[in-house]
Coordinates of C-alpha atoms in Angstrom, one line a residue:
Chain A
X266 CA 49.1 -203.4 -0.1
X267 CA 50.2 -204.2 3.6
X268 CA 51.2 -207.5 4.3
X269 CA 51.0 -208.7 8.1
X270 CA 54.6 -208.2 9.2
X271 CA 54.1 -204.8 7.4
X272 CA 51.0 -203.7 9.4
X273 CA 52.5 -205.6 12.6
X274 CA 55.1 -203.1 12.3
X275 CA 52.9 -200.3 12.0
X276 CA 50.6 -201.2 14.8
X277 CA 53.3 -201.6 17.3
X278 CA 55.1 -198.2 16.1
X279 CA 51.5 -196.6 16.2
X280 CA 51.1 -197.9 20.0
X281 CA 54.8 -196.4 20.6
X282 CA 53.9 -193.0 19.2
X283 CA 50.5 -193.1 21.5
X284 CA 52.8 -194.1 24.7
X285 CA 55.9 -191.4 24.0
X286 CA 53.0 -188.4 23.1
X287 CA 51.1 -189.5 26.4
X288 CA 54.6 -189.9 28.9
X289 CA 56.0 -186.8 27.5
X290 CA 52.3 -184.7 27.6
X291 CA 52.8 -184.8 31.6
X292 CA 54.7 -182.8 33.4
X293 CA 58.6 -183.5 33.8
X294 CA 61.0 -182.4 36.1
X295 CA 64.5 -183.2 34.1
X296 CA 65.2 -184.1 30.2
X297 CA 66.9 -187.7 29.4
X298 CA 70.6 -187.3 28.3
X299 CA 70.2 -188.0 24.7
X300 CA 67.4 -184.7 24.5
X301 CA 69.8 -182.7 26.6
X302 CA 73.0 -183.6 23.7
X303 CA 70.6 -183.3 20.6
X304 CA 69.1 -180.2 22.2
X305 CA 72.5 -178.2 22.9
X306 CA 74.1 -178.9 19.8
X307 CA 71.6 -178.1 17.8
X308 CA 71.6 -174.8 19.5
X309 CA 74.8 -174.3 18.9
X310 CA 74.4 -174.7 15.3
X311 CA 71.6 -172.0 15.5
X312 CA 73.5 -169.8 17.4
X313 CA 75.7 -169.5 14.3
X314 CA 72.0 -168.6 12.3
X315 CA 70.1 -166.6 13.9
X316 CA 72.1 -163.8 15.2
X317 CA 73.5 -162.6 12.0
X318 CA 70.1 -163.2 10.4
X319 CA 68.7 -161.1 13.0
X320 CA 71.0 -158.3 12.3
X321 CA 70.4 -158.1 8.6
X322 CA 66.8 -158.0 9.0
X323 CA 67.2 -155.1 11.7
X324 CA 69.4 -153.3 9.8
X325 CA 66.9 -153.0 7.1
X326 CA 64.5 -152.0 9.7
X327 CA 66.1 -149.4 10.9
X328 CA 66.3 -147.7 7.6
X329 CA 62.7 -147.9 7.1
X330 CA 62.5 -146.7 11.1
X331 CA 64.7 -143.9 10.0
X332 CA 61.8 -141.0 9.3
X333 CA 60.8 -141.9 13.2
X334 CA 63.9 -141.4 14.8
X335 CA 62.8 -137.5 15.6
X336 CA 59.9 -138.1 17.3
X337 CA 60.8 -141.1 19.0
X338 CA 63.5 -139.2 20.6
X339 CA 61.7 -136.5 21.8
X340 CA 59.6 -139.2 23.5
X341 CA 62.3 -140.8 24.9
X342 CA 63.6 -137.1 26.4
X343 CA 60.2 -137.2 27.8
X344 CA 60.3 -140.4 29.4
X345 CA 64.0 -139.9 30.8
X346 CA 62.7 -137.1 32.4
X347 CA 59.9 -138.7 34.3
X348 CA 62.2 -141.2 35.1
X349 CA 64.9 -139.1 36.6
X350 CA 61.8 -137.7 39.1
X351 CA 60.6 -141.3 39.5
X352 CA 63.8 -142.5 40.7
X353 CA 64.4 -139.9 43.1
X354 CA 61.1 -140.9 44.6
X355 CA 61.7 -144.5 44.5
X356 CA 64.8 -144.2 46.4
X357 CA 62.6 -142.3 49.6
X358 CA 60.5 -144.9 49.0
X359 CA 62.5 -148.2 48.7
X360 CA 64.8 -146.5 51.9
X361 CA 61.6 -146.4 54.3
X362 CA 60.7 -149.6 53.0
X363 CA 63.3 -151.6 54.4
X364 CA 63.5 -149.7 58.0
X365 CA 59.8 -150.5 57.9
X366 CA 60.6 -154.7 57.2
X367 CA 63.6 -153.3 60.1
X368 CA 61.1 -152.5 62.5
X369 CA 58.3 -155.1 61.8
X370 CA 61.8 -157.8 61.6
X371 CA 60.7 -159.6 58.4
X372 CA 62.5 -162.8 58.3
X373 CA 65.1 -163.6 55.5
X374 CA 62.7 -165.0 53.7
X375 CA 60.3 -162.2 53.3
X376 CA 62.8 -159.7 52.7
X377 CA 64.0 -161.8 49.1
X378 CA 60.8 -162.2 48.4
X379 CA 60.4 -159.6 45.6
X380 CA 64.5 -159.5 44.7
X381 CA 64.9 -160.7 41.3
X382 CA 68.1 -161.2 39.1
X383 CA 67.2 -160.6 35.4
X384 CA 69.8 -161.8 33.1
X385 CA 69.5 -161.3 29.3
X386 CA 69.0 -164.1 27.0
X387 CA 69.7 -164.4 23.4
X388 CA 67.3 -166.2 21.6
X389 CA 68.3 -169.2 19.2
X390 CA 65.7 -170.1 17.2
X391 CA 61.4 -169.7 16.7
X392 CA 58.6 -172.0 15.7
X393 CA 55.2 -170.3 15.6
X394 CA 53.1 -173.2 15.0
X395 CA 49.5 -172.4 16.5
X396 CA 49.8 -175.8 17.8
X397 CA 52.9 -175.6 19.1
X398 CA 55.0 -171.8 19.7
X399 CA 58.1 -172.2 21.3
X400 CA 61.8 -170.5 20.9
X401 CA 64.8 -171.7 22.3
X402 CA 67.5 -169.1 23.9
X403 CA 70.9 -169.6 25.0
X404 CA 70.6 -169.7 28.9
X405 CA 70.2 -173.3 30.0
X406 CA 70.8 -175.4 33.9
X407 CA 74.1 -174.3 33.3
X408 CA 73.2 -170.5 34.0
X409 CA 70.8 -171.2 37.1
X410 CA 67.5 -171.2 34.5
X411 CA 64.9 -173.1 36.4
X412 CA 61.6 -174.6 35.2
X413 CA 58.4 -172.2 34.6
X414 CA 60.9 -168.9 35.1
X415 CA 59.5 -166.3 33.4
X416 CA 60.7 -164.8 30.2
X417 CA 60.2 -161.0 29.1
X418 CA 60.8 -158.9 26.6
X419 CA 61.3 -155.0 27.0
X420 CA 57.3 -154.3 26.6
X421 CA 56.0 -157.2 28.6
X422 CA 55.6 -160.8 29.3
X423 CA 56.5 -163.5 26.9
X424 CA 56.5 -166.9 28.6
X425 CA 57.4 -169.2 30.6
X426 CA 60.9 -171.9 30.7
X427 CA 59.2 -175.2 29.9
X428 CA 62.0 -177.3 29.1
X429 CA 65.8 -176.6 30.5
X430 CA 69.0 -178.6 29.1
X431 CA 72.4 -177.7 30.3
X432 CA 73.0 -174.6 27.7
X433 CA 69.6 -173.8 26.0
X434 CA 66.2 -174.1 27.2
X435 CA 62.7 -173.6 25.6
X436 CA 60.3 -171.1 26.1
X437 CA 56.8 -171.4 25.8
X438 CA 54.7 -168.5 24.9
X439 CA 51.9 -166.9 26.4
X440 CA 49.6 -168.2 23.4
X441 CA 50.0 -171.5 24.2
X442 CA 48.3 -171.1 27.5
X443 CA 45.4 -172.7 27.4
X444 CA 43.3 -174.4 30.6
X445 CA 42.6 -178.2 29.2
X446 CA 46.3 -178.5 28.8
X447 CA 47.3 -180.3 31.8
X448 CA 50.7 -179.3 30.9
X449 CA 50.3 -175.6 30.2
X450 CA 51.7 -172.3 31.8
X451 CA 49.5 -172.1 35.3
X452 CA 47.5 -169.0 35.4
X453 CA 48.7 -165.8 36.2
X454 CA 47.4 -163.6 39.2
X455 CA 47.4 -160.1 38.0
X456 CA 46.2 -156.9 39.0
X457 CA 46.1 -153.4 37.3
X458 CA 48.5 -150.4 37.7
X459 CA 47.1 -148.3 40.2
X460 CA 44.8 -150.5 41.6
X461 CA 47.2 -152.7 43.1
X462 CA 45.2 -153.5 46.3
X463 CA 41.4 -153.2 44.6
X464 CA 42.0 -155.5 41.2
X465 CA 42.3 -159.1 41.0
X466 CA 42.0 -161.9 38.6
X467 CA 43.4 -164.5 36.8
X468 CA 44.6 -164.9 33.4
X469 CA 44.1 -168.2 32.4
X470 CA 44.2 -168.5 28.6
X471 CA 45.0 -167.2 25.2
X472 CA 42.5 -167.1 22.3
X473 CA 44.8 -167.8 19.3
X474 CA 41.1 -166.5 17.0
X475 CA 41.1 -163.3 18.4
X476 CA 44.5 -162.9 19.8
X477 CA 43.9 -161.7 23.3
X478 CA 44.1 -163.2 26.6
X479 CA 41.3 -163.9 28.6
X480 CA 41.7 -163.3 32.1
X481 CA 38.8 -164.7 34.7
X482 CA 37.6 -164.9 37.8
X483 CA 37.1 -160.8 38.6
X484 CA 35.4 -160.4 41.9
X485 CA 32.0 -158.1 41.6
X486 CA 32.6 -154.6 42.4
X487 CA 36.0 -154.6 41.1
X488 CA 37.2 -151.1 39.4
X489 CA 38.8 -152.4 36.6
X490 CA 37.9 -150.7 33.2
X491 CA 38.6 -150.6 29.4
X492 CA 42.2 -149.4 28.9
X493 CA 43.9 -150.4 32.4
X494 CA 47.3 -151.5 32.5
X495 CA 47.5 -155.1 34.1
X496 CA 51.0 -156.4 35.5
X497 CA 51.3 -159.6 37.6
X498 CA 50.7 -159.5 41.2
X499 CA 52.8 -161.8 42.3
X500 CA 49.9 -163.9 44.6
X501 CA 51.1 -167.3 44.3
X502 CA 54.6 -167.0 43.8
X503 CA 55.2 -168.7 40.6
X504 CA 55.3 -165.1 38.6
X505 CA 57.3 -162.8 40.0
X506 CA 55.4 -159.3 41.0
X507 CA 55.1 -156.8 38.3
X508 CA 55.5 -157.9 35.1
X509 CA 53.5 -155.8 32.2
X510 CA 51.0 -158.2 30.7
X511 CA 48.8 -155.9 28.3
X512 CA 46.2 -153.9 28.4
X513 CA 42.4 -154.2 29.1
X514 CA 40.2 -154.4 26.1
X515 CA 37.0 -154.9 27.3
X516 CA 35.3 -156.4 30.5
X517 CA 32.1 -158.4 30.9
X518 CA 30.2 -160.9 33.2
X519 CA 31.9 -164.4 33.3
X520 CA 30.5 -167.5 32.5
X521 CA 28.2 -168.5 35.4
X522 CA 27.6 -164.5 36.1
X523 CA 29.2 -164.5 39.3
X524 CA 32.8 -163.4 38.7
X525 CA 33.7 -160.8 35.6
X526 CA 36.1 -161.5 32.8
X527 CA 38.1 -159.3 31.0
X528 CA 39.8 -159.1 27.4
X529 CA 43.4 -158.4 27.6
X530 CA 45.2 -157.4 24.6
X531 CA 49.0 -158.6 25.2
X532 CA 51.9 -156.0 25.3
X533 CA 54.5 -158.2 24.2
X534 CA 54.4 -159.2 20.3
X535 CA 54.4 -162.6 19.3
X536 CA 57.1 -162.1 16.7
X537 CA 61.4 -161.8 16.0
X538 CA 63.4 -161.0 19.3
X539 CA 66.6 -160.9 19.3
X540 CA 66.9 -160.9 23.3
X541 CA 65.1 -162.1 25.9
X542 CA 65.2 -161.5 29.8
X543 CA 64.7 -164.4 31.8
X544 CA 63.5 -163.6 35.5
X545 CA 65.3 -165.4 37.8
X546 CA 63.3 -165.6 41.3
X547 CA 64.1 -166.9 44.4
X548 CA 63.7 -170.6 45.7
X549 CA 60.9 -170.8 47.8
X550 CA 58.8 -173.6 49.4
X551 CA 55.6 -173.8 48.1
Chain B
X292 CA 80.8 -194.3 -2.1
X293 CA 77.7 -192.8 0.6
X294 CA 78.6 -189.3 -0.6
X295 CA 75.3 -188.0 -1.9
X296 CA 73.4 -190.0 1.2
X297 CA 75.3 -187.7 3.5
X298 CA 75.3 -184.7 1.1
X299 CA 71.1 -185.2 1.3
X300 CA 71.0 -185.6 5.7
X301 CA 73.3 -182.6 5.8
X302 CA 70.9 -180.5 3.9
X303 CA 68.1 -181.8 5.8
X304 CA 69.7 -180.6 8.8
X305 CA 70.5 -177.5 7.6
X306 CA 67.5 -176.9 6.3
X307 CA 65.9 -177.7 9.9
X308 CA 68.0 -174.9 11.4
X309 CA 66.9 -172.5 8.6
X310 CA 63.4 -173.1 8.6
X311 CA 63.7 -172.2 12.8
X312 CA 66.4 -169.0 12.3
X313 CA 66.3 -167.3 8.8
X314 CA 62.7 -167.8 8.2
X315 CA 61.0 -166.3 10.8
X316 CA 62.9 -163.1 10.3
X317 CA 62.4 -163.2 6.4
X318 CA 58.2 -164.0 6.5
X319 CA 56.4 -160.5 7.5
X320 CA 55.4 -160.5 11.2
X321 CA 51.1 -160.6 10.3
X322 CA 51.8 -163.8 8.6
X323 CA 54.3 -165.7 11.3
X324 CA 51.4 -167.9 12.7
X325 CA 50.3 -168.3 9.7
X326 CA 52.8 -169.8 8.0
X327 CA 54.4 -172.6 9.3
X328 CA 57.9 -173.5 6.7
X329 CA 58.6 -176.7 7.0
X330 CA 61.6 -177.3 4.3
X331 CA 62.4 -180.7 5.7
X332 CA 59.3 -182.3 4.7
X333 CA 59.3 -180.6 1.2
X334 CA 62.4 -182.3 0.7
X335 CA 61.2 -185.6 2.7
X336 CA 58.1 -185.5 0.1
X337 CA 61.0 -185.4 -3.1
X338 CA 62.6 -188.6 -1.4
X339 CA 59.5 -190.0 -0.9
X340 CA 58.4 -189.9 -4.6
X341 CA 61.8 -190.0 -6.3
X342 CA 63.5 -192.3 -4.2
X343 CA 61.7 -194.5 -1.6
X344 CA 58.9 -194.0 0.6
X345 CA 60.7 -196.8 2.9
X346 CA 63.7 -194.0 3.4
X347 CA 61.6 -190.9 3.5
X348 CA 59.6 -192.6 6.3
X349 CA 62.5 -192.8 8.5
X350 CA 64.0 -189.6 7.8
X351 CA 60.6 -187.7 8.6
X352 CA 60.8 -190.1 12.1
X353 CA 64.4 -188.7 12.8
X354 CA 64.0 -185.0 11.5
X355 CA 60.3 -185.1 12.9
X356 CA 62.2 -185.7 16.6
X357 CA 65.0 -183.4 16.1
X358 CA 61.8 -180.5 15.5
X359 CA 59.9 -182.2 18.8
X360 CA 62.9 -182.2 21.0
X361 CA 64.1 -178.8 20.5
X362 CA 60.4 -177.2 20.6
X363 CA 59.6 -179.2 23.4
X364 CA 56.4 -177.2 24.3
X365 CA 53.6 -179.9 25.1
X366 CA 54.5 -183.3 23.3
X367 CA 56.9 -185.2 22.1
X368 CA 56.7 -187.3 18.8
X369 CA 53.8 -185.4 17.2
X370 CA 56.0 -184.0 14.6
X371 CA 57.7 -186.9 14.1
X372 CA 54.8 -189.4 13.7
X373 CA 53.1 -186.9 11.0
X374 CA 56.3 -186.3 9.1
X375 CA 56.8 -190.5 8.5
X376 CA 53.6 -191.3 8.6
X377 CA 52.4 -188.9 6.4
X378 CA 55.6 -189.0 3.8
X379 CA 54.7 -192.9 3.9
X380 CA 51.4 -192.8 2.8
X381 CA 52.2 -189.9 0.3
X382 CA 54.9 -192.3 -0.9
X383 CA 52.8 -195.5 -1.0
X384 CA 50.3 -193.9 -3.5
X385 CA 53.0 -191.5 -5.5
X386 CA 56.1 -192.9 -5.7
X387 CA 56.9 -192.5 -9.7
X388 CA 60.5 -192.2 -10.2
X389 CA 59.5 -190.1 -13.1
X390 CA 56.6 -187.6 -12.0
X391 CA 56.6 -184.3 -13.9
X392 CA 56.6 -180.9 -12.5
X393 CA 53.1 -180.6 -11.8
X394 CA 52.7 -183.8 -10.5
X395 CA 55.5 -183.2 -7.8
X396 CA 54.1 -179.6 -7.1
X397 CA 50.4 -181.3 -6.2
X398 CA 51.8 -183.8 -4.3
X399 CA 53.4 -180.9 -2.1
X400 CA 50.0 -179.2 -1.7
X401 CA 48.4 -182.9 -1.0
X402 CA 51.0 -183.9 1.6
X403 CA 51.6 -180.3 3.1
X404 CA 47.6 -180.5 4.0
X405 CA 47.5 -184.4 5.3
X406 CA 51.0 -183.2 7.2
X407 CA 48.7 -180.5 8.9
X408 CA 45.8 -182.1 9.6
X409 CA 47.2 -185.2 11.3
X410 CA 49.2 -183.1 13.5
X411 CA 45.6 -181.1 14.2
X412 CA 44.2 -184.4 14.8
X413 CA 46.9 -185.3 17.4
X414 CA 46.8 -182.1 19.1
X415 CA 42.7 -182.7 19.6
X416 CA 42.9 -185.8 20.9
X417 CA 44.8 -184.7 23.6
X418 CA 42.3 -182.0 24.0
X419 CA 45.4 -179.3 23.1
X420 CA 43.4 -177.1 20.6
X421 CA 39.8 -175.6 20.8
X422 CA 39.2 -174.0 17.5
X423 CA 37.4 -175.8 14.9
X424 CA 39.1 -177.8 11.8
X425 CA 37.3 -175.4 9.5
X426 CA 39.3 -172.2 11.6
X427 CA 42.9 -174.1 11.2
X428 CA 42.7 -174.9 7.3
X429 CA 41.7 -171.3 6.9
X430 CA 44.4 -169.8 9.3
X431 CA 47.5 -171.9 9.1
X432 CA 47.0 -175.1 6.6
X433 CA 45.8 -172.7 3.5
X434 CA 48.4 -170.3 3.5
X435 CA 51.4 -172.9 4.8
X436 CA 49.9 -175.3 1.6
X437 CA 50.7 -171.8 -0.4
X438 CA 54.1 -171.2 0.7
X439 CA 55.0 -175.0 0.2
X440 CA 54.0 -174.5 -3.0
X441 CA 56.4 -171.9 -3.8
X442 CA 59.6 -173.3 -2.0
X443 CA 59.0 -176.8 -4.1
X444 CA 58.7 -175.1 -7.3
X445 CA 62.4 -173.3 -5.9
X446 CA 63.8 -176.7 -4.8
X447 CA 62.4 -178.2 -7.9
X448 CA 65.0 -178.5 -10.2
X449 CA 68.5 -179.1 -7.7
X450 CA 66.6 -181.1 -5.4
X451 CA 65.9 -183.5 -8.4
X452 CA 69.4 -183.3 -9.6
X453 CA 70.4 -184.6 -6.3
X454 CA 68.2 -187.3 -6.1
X455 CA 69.2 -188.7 -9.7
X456 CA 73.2 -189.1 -8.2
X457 CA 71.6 -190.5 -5.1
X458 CA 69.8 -193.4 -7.7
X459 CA 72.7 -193.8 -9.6
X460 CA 74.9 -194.1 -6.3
X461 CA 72.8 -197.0 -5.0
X462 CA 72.7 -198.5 -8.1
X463 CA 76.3 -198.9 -8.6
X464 CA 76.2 -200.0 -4.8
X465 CA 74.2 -202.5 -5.5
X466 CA 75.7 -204.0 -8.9
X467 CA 79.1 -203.8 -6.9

């Protein structure tokens, strides 16, 4: 069946496939010209798809949402409400907070240091793969988009900019994070709502079989319970402070019964988006 | 005279951006993992048997790198090694220029399967996945196999009226 030029062939393309998976498995600062072209047409072309796709399918949606609309909007009234109290608050708040980095002269530096820019994203295109999820939007170098920025949609956290060409860039999402990959999402520091100062640990993967993340590493004596709110804490600097990540399902000793860990079930669906906010932080040395 | 060869890489392609955009919104949202379309390599299997396995291979190389560039999420080239390789192999053992219906329709199944499990296989030796093999063919590989099943018994009959012109094309080419 294979003669030996044949299988010479096949060896040495077998030995290139090994070297490309390996170089590209690491992590890479900048994409090659040719993926930056292929990449930016292509997403021009899906621009043209997935929009108007996206707006057939929602309009459908909203017909079957349309028994809903009453009591949604009576929970909305409620929540516009809360917010309108909230905000006065916040504005005492935020106003005694800055003559306080004033008086205590916080550098430059410090004072950005929780000053994001969120800038909506449209996304271009999905591939759900267990192996592999990803989803390219329409924000690329071009726009300021950085590596390992965070993405977020309007319940929570989606994932993290893992590749960036000049007009699109890929997002990978939270359920690829996974600790053997050398190349995966670092963890996230989080903390619960309320409990800002008292709860900490880290979420460091996803478990595609049960579809929740697992966060580690939660000191004894911690008060975190069954139905807290975690948001990221912003430790580290990588995640911006106070992004929605789920909710706690259950929590139980860790592996080597030292530290706890807790089951997280993610607030942000895996599924169709139409948009996307990417969370642009500030530069900062490491 | 290359009509029909361009006619087939421009369907590829858009099929590529279909499987990415239209799909996802079309299959329900409990099934998205589970169902991984991948229309290119139901047509790349047609070739593969109707035509040549020699020009299925390298169009599931190319299509296989478009998929791996644009989804750049861990690797490159795993796509694109499981697409030729495995339309290759399918085509080494299946290529009959006149395979029935439910000859074609197994060989989806068959190459939809080997398709998923060599990219499984990749993915574990670089230690990217932790569940089991037995987990994946019941979560993603079963149902994917199903839905492949269903697109090539739609693609069936124009897909195989394409690739007749595309025989007859190169075989005027050739006389010529």
């Amino acid at each position: 069946m294979f003669n030996n030029k044949r299988l010479f062939i096949l060896l040495i393309t077998l030995v290139m496939f090994i070297v490309l998976m390996g170089f590209s498995l690491g992590p890479r600062k900048a994409l090659t010209w040719p993926e930056n072209f292929l990449r930016d047409t292509t997403g021009f072309v899906q621009n043209l798809f997935y929009k108007p796709a996206g707006y057939i399918a929602g309009f459908f949606e909203d017909i079957g949402n349309l028994k809903d609309l009453a009591q949604e909007n009576e929970r909305l009234k409620i929540l516009a409400a809360q917010y309108a109290r909230d905000k006065a608050q916040y504005n005492f708040i935020e106003s005694e907070n800055v003559r306080l980095e004033k008086l205590n002269k916080f550098t430059k530096a410090q004072e950005n240091m929780y000053k994001y820019e969120y800038h909506v994203a449209q996304v271009l295109g999905i591939t759900t793969e267990p192996g592999n999820s990803t989803l390219v939007i329409n924000l690329g170098s071009k726009d300021g988009v950085k590596l390992n920025m965070s993405v977020i949609s309007d319940k929570g956290l989606v994932g993290v900019v893992s590749q960036v060409s000049n007009f699109t860039s890929t997002v990978k999402l939270m359920t690829m994070m996974d600790v053997n990959d050398p190349n995966s999402q670092p963890a996230i520091a989080a903390t619960a709502i309320e409990k800002v100062n008292s709860t900490f640990g880290m979420i460091e993967r996803y478990d595609p079989e049960t579809k929740k993340l697992i966060m580690n590493r939660i000191p004894p004596g911690d008060p975190i319970k069954p139905g807290d709110e975690i948001i990221s804490s912003g430790i580290g600097g990588l995640y911006p402070r106070g992004l929605v990540i789920g909710k706690v399902d259950s929590v139980d000793v860790g592996e080597f019964g030292l530290t706890s860990s807790a089951v997280i079930t993610p607030a942000a669906e895996f599924e169709d988006w139409k948009e996307l906010i990417v969370v642009y932080t500030e530069e900062r040395v490491e | 005279m290359k009509m029909r060869r361009s006619i087939l890489i421009l369907l590829l392609f858009l099929l590529s951006i279909l499987e990415t955009t239209i799909l996802p919104w079309i299959i329900p949202d409990a099934w998205q993992t589970r169902i991984v379309p991948n229309l290119v390599f139901i047509v790349i299997l047609f070739v593969t048997v109707y035509h040549h396995r020699h020009t299925a291979l390298v169009l599931g190389l190319t299509f296989g790198m478009l998929h791996d560039v644009i989804f750049y999420g861990r690797i490159l080239g795993a796509h694109s090694f499981t697409m030729g390789l495995s339309a290759y192999l399918i085509g080494l053992v299946f290529q009959i220029p006149r395979a029935p219906l439910p000859m074609m329709l197994s060989v989806v199944l068959l190459g939809s399967l080997l398709a998923d499990s060599m990219l499984f296989g990749i993915y574990n030796v670089f230690n990217l996945n932790q569940q089991p093999y037995s987990w994946a063919i019941m979560y993603h590989m079963l149902p994917t196999m199903l839905f492949h099943f269903a697109m090539a018994l739609l693609l069936y009959v124009p897909l195989r009226r394409q690739l007749e012109y595309l025989k007859k094309e190169t075989l005027k080419e050739d006389n010529a």
